[in-house]
Short mmCIF file of C-alpha atoms in Angstrom, two decimals:
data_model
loop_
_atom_site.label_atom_id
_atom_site.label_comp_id
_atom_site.label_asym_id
_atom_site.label_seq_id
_atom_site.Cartn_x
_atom_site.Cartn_y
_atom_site.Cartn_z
CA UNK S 1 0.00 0.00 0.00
CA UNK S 2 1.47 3.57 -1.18
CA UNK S 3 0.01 6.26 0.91
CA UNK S 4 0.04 10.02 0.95
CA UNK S 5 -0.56 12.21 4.01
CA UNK S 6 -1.10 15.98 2.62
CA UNK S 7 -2.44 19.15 3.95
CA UNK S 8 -1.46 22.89 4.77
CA UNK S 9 1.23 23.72 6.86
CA UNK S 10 1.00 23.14 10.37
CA UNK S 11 -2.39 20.86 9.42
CA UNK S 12 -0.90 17.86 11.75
CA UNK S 13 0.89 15.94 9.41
CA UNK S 14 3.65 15.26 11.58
CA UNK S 15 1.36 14.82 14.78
CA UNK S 16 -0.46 12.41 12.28
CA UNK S 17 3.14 10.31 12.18
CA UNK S 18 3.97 10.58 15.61
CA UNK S 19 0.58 9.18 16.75
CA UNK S 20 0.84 6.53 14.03
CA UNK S 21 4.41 5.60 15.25
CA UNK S 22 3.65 5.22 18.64
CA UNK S 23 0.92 2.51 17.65
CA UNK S 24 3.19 0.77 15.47
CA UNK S 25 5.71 -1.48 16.71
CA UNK S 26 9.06 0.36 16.50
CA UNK S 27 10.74 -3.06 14.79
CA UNK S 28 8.18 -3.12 11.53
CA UNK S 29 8.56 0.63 11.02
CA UNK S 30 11.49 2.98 10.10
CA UNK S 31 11.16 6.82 9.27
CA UNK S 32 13.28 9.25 7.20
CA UNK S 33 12.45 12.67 7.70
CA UNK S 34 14.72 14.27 4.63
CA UNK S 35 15.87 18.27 4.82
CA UNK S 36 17.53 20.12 2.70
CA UNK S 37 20.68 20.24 4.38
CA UNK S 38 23.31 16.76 5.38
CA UNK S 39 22.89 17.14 8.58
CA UNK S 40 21.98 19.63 11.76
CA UNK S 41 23.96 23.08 12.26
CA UNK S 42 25.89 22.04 15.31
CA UNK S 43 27.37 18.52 12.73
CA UNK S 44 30.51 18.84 11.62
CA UNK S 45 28.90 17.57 8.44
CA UNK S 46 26.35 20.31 8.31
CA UNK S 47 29.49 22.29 7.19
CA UNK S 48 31.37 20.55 5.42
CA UNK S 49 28.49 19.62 3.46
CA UNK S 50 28.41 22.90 2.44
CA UNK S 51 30.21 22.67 -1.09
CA UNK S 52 32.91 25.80 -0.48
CA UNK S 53 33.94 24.48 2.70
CA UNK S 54 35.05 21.14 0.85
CA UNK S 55 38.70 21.52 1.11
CA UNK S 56 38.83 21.02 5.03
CA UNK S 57 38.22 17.19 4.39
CA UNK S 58 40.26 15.30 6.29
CA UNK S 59 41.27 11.96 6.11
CA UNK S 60 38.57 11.18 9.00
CA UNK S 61 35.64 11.78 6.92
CA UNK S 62 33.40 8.92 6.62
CA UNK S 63 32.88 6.86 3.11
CA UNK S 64 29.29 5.56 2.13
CA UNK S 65 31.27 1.89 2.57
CA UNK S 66 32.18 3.15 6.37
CA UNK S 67 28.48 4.38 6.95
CA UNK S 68 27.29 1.23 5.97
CA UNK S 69 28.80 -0.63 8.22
CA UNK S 70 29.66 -4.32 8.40
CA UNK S 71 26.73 -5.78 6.57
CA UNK S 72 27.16 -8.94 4.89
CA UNK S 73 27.93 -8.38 0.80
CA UNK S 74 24.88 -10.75 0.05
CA UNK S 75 22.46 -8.55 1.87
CA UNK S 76 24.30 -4.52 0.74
CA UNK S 77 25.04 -5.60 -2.95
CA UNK S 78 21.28 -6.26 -4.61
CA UNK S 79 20.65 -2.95 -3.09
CA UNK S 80 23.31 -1.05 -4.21
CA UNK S 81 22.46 -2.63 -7.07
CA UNK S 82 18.59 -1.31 -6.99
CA UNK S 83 19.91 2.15 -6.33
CA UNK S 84 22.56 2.15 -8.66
CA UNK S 85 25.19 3.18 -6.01
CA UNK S 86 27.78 0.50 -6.52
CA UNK S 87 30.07 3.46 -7.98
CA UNK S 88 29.78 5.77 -4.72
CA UNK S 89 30.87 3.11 -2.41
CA UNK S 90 34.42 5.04 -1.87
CA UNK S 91 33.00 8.36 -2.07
CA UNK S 92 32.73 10.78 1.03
CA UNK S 93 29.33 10.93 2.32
CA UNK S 94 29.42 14.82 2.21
CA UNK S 95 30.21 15.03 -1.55
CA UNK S 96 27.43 12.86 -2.79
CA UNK S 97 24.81 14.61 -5.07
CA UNK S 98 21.51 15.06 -3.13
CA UNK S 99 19.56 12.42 -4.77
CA UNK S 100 22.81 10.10 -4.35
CA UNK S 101 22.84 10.94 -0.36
CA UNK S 102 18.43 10.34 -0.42
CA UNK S 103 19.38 6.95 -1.78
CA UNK S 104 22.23 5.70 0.67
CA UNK S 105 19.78 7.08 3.42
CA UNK S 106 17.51 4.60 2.14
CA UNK S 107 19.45 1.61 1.60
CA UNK S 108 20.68 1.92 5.21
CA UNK S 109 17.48 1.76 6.36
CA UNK S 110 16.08 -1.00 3.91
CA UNK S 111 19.00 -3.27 5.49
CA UNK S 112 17.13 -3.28 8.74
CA UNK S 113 14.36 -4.77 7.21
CA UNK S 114 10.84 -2.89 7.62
CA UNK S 115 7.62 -3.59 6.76
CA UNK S 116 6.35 0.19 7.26
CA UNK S 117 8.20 3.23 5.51
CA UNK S 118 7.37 6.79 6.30
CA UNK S 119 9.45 9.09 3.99
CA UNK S 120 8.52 13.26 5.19
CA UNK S 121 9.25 15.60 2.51
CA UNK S 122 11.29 12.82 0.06
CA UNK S 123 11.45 15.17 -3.10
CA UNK S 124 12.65 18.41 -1.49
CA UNK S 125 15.66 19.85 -2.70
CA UNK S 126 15.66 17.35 -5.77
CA UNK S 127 16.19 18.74 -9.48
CA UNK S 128 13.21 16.87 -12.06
CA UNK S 129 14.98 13.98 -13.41
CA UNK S 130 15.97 12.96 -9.84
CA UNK S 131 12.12 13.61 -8.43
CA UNK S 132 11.26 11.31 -11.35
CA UNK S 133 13.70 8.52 -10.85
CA UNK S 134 13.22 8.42 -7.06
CA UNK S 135 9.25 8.23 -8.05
CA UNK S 136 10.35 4.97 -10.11
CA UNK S 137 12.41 4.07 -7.56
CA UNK S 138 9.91 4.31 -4.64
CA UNK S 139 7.26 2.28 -6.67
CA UNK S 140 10.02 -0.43 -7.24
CA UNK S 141 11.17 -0.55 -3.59
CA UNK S 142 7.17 -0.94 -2.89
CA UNK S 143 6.77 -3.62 -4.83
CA UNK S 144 10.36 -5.73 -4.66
CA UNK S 145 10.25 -5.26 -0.89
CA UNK S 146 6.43 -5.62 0.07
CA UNK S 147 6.60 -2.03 2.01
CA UNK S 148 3.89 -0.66 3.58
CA UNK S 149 4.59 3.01 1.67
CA UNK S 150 4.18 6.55 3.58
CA UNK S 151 5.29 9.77 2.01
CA UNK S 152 4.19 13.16 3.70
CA UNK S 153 3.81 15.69 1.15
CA UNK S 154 3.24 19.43 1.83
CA UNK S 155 3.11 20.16 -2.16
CA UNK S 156 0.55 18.51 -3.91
CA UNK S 157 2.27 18.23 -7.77
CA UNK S 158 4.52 16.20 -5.65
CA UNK S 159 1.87 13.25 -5.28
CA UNK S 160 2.86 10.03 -7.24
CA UNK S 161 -0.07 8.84 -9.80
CA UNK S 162 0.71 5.66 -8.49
CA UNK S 163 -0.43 6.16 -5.10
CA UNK S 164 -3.26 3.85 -3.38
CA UNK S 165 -4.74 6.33 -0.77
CA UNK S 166 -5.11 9.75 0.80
CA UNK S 167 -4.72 11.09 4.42
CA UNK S 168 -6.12 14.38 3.84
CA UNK S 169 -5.29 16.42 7.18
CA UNK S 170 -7.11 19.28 6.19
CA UNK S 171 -10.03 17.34 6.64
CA UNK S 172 -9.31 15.83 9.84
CA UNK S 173 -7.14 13.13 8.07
CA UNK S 174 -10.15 11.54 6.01
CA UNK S 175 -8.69 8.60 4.02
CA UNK S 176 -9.84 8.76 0.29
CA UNK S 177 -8.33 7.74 -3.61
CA UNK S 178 -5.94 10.22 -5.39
CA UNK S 179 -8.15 10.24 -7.88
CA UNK S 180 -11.29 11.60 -5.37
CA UNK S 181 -8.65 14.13 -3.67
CA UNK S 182 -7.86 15.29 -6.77
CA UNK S 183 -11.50 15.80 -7.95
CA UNK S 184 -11.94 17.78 -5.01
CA UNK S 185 -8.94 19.83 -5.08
CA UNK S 186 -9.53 23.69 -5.28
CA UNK S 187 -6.35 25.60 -6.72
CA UNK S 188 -4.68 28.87 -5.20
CA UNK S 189 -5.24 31.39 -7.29
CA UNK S 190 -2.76 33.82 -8.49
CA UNK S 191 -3.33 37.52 -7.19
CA UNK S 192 -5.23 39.58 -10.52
CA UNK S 193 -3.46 42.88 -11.45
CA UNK S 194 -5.64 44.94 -8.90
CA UNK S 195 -5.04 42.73 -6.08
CA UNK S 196 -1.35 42.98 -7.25
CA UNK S 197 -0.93 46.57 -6.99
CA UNK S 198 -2.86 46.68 -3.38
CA UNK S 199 -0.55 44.05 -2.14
CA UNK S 200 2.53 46.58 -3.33
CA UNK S 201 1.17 49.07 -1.95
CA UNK S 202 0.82 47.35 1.23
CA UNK S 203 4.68 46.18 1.27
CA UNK S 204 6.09 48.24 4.42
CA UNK S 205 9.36 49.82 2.91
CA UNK S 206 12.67 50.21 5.45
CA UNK S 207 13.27 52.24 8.14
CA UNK S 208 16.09 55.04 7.43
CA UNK S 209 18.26 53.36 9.16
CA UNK S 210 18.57 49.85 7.53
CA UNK S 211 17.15 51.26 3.85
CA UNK S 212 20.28 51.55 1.68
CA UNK S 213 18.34 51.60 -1.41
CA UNK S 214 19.45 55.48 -2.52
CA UNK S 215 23.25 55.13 -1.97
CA UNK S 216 23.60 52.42 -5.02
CA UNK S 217 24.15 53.99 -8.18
CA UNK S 218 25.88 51.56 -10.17
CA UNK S 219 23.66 49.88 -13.00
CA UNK S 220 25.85 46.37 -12.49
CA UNK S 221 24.44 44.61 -9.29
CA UNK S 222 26.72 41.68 -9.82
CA UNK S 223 29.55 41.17 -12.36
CA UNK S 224 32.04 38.48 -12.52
CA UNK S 225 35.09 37.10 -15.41
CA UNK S 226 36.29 34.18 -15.62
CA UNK S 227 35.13 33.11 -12.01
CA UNK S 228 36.31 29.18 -11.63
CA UNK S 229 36.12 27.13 -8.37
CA UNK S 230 37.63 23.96 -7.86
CA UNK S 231 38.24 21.62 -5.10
CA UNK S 232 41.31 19.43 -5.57
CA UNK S 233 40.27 17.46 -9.07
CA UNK S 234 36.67 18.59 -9.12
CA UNK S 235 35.64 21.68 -10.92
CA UNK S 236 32.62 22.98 -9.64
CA UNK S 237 32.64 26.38 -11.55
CA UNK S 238 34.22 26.99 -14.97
CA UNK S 239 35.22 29.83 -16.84
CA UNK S 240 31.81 32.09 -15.61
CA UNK S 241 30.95 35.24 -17.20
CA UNK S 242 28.07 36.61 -15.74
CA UNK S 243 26.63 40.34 -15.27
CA UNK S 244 23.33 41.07 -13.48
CA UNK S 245 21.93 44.44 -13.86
CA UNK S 246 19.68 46.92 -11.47
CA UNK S 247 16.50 45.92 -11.95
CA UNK S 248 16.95 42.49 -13.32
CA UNK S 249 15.42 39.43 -12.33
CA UNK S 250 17.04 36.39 -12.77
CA UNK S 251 15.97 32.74 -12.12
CA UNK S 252 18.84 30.74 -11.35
CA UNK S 253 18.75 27.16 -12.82
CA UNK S 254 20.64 23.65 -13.43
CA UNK S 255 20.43 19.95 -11.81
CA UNK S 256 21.75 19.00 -8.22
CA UNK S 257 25.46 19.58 -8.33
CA UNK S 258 25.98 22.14 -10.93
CA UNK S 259 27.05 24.73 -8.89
CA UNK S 260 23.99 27.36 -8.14
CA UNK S 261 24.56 27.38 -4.01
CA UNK S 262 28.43 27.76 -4.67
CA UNK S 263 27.78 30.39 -7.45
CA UNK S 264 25.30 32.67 -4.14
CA UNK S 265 27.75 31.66 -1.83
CA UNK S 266 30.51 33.74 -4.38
CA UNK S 267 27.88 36.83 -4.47
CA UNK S 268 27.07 36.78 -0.51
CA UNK S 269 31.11 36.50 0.34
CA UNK S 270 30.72 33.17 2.24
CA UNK S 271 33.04 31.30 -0.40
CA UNK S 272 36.70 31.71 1.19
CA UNK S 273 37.57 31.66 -2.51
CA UNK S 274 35.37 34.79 -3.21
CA UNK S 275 38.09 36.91 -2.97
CA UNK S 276 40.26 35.54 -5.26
CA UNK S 277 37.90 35.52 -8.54
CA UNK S 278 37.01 38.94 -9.87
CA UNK S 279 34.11 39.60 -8.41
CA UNK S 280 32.20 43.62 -8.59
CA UNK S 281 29.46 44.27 -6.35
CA UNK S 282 27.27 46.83 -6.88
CA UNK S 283 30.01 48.51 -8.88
CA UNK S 284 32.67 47.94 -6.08
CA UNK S 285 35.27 45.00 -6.59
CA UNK S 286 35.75 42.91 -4.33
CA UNK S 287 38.58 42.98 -2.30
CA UNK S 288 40.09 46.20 -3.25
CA UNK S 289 37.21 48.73 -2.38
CA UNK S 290 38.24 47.62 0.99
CA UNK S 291 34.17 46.79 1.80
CA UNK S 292 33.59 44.17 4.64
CA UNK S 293 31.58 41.44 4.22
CA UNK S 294 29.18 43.38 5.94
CA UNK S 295 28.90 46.21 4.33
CA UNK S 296 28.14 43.60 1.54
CA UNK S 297 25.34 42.24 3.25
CA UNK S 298 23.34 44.92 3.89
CA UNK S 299 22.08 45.34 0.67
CA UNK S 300 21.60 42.09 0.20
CA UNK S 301 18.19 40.12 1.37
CA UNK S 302 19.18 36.11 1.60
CA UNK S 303 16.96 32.84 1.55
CA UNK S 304 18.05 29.18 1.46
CA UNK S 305 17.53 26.00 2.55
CA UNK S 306 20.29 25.49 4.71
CA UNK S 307 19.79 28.55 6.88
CA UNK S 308 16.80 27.33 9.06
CA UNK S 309 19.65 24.78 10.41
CA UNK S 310 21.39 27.19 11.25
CA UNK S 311 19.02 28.77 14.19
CA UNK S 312 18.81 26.21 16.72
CA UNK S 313 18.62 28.23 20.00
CA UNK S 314 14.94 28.75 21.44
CA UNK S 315 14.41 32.10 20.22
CA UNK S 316 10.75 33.80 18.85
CA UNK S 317 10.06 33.79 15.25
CA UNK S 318 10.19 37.90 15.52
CA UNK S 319 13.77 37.69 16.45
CA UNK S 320 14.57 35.43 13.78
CA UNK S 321 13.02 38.61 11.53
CA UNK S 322 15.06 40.97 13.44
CA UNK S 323 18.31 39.11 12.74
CA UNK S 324 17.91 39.53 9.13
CA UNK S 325 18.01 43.78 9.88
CA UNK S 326 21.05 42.63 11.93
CA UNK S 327 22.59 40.73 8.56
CA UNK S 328 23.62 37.73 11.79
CA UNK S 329 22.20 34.19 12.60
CA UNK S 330 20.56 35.01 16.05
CA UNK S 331 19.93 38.45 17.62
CA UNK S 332 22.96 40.29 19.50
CA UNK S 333 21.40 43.24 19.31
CA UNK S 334 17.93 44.43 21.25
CA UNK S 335 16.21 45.37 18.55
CA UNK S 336 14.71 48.99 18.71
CA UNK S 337 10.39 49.46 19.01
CA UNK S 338 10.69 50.68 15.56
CA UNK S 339 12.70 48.15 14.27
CA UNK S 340 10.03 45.48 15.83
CA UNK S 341 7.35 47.11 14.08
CA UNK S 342 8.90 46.90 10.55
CA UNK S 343 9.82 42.64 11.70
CA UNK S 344 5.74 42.96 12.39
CA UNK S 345 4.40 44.20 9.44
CA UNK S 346 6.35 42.20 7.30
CA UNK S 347 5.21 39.35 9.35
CA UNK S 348 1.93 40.11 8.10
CA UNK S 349 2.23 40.89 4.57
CA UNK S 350 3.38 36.16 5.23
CA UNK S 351 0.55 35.96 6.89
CA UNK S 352 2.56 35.09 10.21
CA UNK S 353 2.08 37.74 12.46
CA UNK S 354 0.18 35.58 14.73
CA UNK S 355 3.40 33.69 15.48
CA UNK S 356 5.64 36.66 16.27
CA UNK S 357 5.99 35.22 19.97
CA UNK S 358 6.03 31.43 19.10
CA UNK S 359 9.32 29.52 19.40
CA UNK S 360 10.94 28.86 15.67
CA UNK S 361 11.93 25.75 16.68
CA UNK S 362 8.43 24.81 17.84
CA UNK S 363 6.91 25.84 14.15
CA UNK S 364 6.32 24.18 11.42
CA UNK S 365 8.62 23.45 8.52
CA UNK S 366 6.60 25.51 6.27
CA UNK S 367 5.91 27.70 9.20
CA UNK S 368 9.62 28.20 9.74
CA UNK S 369 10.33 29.30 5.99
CA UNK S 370 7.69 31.73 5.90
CA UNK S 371 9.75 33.30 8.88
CA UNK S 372 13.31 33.14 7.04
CA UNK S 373 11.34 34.63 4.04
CA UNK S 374 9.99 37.88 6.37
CA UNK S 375 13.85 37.90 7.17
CA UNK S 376 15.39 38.02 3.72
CA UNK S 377 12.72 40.96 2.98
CA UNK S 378 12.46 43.15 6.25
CA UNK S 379 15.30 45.47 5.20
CA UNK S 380 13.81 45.81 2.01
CA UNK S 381 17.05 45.01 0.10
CA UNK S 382 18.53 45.83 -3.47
CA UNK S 383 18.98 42.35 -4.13
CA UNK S 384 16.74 39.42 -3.40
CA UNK S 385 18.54 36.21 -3.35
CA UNK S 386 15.72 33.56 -2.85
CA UNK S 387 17.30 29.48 -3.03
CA UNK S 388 14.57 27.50 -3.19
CA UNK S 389 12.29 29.86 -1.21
CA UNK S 390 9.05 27.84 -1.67
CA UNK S 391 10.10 24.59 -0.53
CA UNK S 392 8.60 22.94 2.41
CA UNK S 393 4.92 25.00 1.92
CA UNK S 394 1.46 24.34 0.57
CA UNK S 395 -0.10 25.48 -2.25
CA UNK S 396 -2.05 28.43 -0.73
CA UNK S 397 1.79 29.50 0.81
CA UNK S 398 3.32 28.98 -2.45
CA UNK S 399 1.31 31.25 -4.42
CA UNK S 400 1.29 34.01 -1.55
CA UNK S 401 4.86 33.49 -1.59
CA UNK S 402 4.93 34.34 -5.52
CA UNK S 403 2.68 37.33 -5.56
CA UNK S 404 4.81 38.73 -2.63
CA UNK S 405 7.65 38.29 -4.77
CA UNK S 406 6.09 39.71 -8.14
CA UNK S 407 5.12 42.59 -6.29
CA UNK S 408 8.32 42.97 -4.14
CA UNK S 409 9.93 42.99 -7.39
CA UNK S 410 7.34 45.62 -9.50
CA UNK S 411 9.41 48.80 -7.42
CA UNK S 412 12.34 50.42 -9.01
CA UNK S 413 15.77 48.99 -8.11
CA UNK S 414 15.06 45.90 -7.13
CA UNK S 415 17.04 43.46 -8.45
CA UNK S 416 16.33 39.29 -7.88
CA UNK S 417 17.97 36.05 -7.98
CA UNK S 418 15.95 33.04 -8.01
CA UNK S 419 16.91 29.14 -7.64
CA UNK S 420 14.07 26.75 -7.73
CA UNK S 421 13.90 23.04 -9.58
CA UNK S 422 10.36 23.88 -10.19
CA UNK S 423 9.75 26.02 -13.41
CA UNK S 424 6.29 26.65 -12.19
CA UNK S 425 7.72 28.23 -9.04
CA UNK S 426 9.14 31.21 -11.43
CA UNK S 427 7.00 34.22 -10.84
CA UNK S 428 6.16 36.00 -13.73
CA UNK S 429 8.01 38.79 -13.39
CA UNK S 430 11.49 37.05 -14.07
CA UNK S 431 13.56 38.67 -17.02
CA UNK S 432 16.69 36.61 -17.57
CA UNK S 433 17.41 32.89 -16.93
CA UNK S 434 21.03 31.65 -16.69
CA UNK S 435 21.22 27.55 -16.53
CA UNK S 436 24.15 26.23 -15.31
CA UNK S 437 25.41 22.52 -16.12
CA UNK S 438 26.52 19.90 -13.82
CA UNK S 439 30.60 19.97 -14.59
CA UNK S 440 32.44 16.32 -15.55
CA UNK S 441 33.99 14.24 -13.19
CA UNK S 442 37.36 14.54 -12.74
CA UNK S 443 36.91 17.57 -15.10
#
């Protein structure tokens, strides 16, 4: 049986599992819960994982052969076999691809032998041909293993055609077909040109003291020649030429691996090899302008999936807001009344504002990105880098999430980068598209 549990964020679908969990018998069932990140913030791996820090591996990194452990051949080779991972046996576990690392995850749990899989979020972070050959994959594994099949979806494109039955938890987890749910589906809509320009209207602009947006006069945002970054044999960037414009919007595209979070990671000045490509910013180059990487930052509004890891002390979602005024990961700084007012009412442009004094560790997934979104925007920045921005939330969110952006983006001198492995996740407002391929091995 292949089953779905769906519904908004914060609907239950993970009270739904832990309920179900506890009933089970712990032996039968295993769980994956998969992020977009290797691992949590305080890991080691959590950084190394992180493809610019890659030249601090040391000779103590793990191997998918060491993480597997001392299985017996006859029972690890048909399923390295299944998942086509024979040839990643030798490689670190922190430079596998993400669909590479969402199969080992599962072949070390298939070794123990369930009868009852519950995969949360199993496409996240995955480019299209990946989604679709862990799709094929999952049905195989179903089938070849006699599983008992749970995947918890918070988009619904995301739903399998081959699945057997719904949990619907926005209906108090009423079990129906896909076919039924789908029948009964009612789409977000997109905001209409009217309800487009009210929505501008309504986005709070910032303060004087954290609005930069009238000392920039350069028309190049971002310009860079030649930029290459390699790591020992493996190129990860070659040969780049790329200029981005005031005003542009850019969607940022190209398969797992082919360089998009190293490329950001050049333009925020987290790569410790930023400063040796030629890099300008805002019509300043890098490194000889004498600019800190903060004085980088604050013009810069940031999203991705890795930074939610990176906030693991027990803080309210408001100060998460706060810190992105701050341009920090936590909040040093007491944040002024005026300051908390600006975190507030972009709070509620999300639709969040009701959670300014909740924990962020005690929200949602979706919940949680919604805050890290109010973050990236509450300085109302020059440039909008957004990686992967909608992952994690429903439909309704999604679309909000979109006509926040289109409108964010309908002001003069704002300027946007987008990364998303969904084309339909593109708002419409996106002028330029630069695609960037996955480089050789060994290349």
């Amino acid at each position: 049986m292949i089953t779905a549990i769906v519904g908004r964020n914060a609907s239950g679908k993970t009270q739904w599992v832990e309920q179900f969990r506890r009933q089970t018998a712990s032996d039968k069932l295993r769980y994956i819960a998969f992020r977009d990140s290797y691992g949590p913030a305080v890991d080691g791996s959590y950084y190394l994982q992180l493809r610019w820090n890659q030249h601090d591996i040391d000779a103590e990194m793990p191997t998918v052969r060491q993480k597997l452990g001392s299985w017996e051949e006859t029972e690890v080779n048909p399923l390295l076999k299944l998942f086509h991972l024979q040839e990643s046996l030798d490689k670190y576990i922190i430079t596998l691809s993400s669909g590479e690392l969402r199969k080992f995850q599962l072949v070390k749990t298939l070794l123990c032998h369930p009868k009852i899989l519950i995969l949360d979020n199993p496409f996240i972070g995955l480019d299209a041909e990946t989604r679709q050959q862990l799709r094929d994959l999952l049905l195989l594994l179903a089938r070849e293993q006699q599983l008992d099949l749970y995947l918890v979806l918070a988009k619904t494109d995301d739903i399998p055609s081959y699945t057997e039955r719904i949990i619907d938890m926005d209906h108090e987890g009423r079990e129906l077909s896909l076919a039924c749910y789908l029948s009964q589906r009612t789409p977000s809509a997109a905001c209409n040109k009217q309800e487009q320009m009210s929505l501008r209207s309504a986005l709070p602009l910032g303060s004087a003291k954290n609005s930069h947006h009238s000392t920039l006069n350069s028309k190049e945002v971002i310009r860079m020649r030649n930029v290459s970054i390699r790591y020992g044999e493996r190129t990860i960037l070659e040969g780049l030429n790329w200029t981005v414009c005031n005003g542009e919007r850019w969607a940022l595209l190209g398969q797992n691996g082919s360089g998009k979070s190293t490329l950001l990671s050049l333009v925020c000045a987290d790569n410790p090899q930023s400063y040796a490509c030629d890099i300008a910013l805002f019509g300043y180059q890098r490194g000889e302008s004498g600019e800190s990487i903060w004085d980088i930052k604050r013009h810069i509004g940031y999203v991705s999936p890795e930074l939610a890891r990176s906030y693991h002390r027990d803080l309210p979602a408001i100060r998460i807001v706060a810190s992105g005024l701050k341009d920090t990961v936590g909040l040093y700084v007491r944040p002024t009344a005026d300051e908390l007012e600006q975190c507030r009412r972009w709070m509620h442009i999300f639709g969040i504002d009701t959670l300014a004094d909740r924990s962020f560790l005690q929200l949602s997934s979706g919940e949680q990105r919604l805050v890290l979104l109010a973050r990236a925007f509450v300085k109302d920045p020059e440039l909008l880098i957004l990686d992967e921005p909608l992952h994690g939330l429903d439909d309704v969110n999604r679309q909000l999430v979109r006509d926040i952006i289109e409108a964010f983006c309908q002001r003069p001198n704002k300027t946007l980068i987008m990364v998303t492995h969904y084309q339909e996740e593109l708002p419409a407002c996106i002028t330029h598209t630069l695609t960037l391929q996955r480089p050789a091995v060994n290349s």
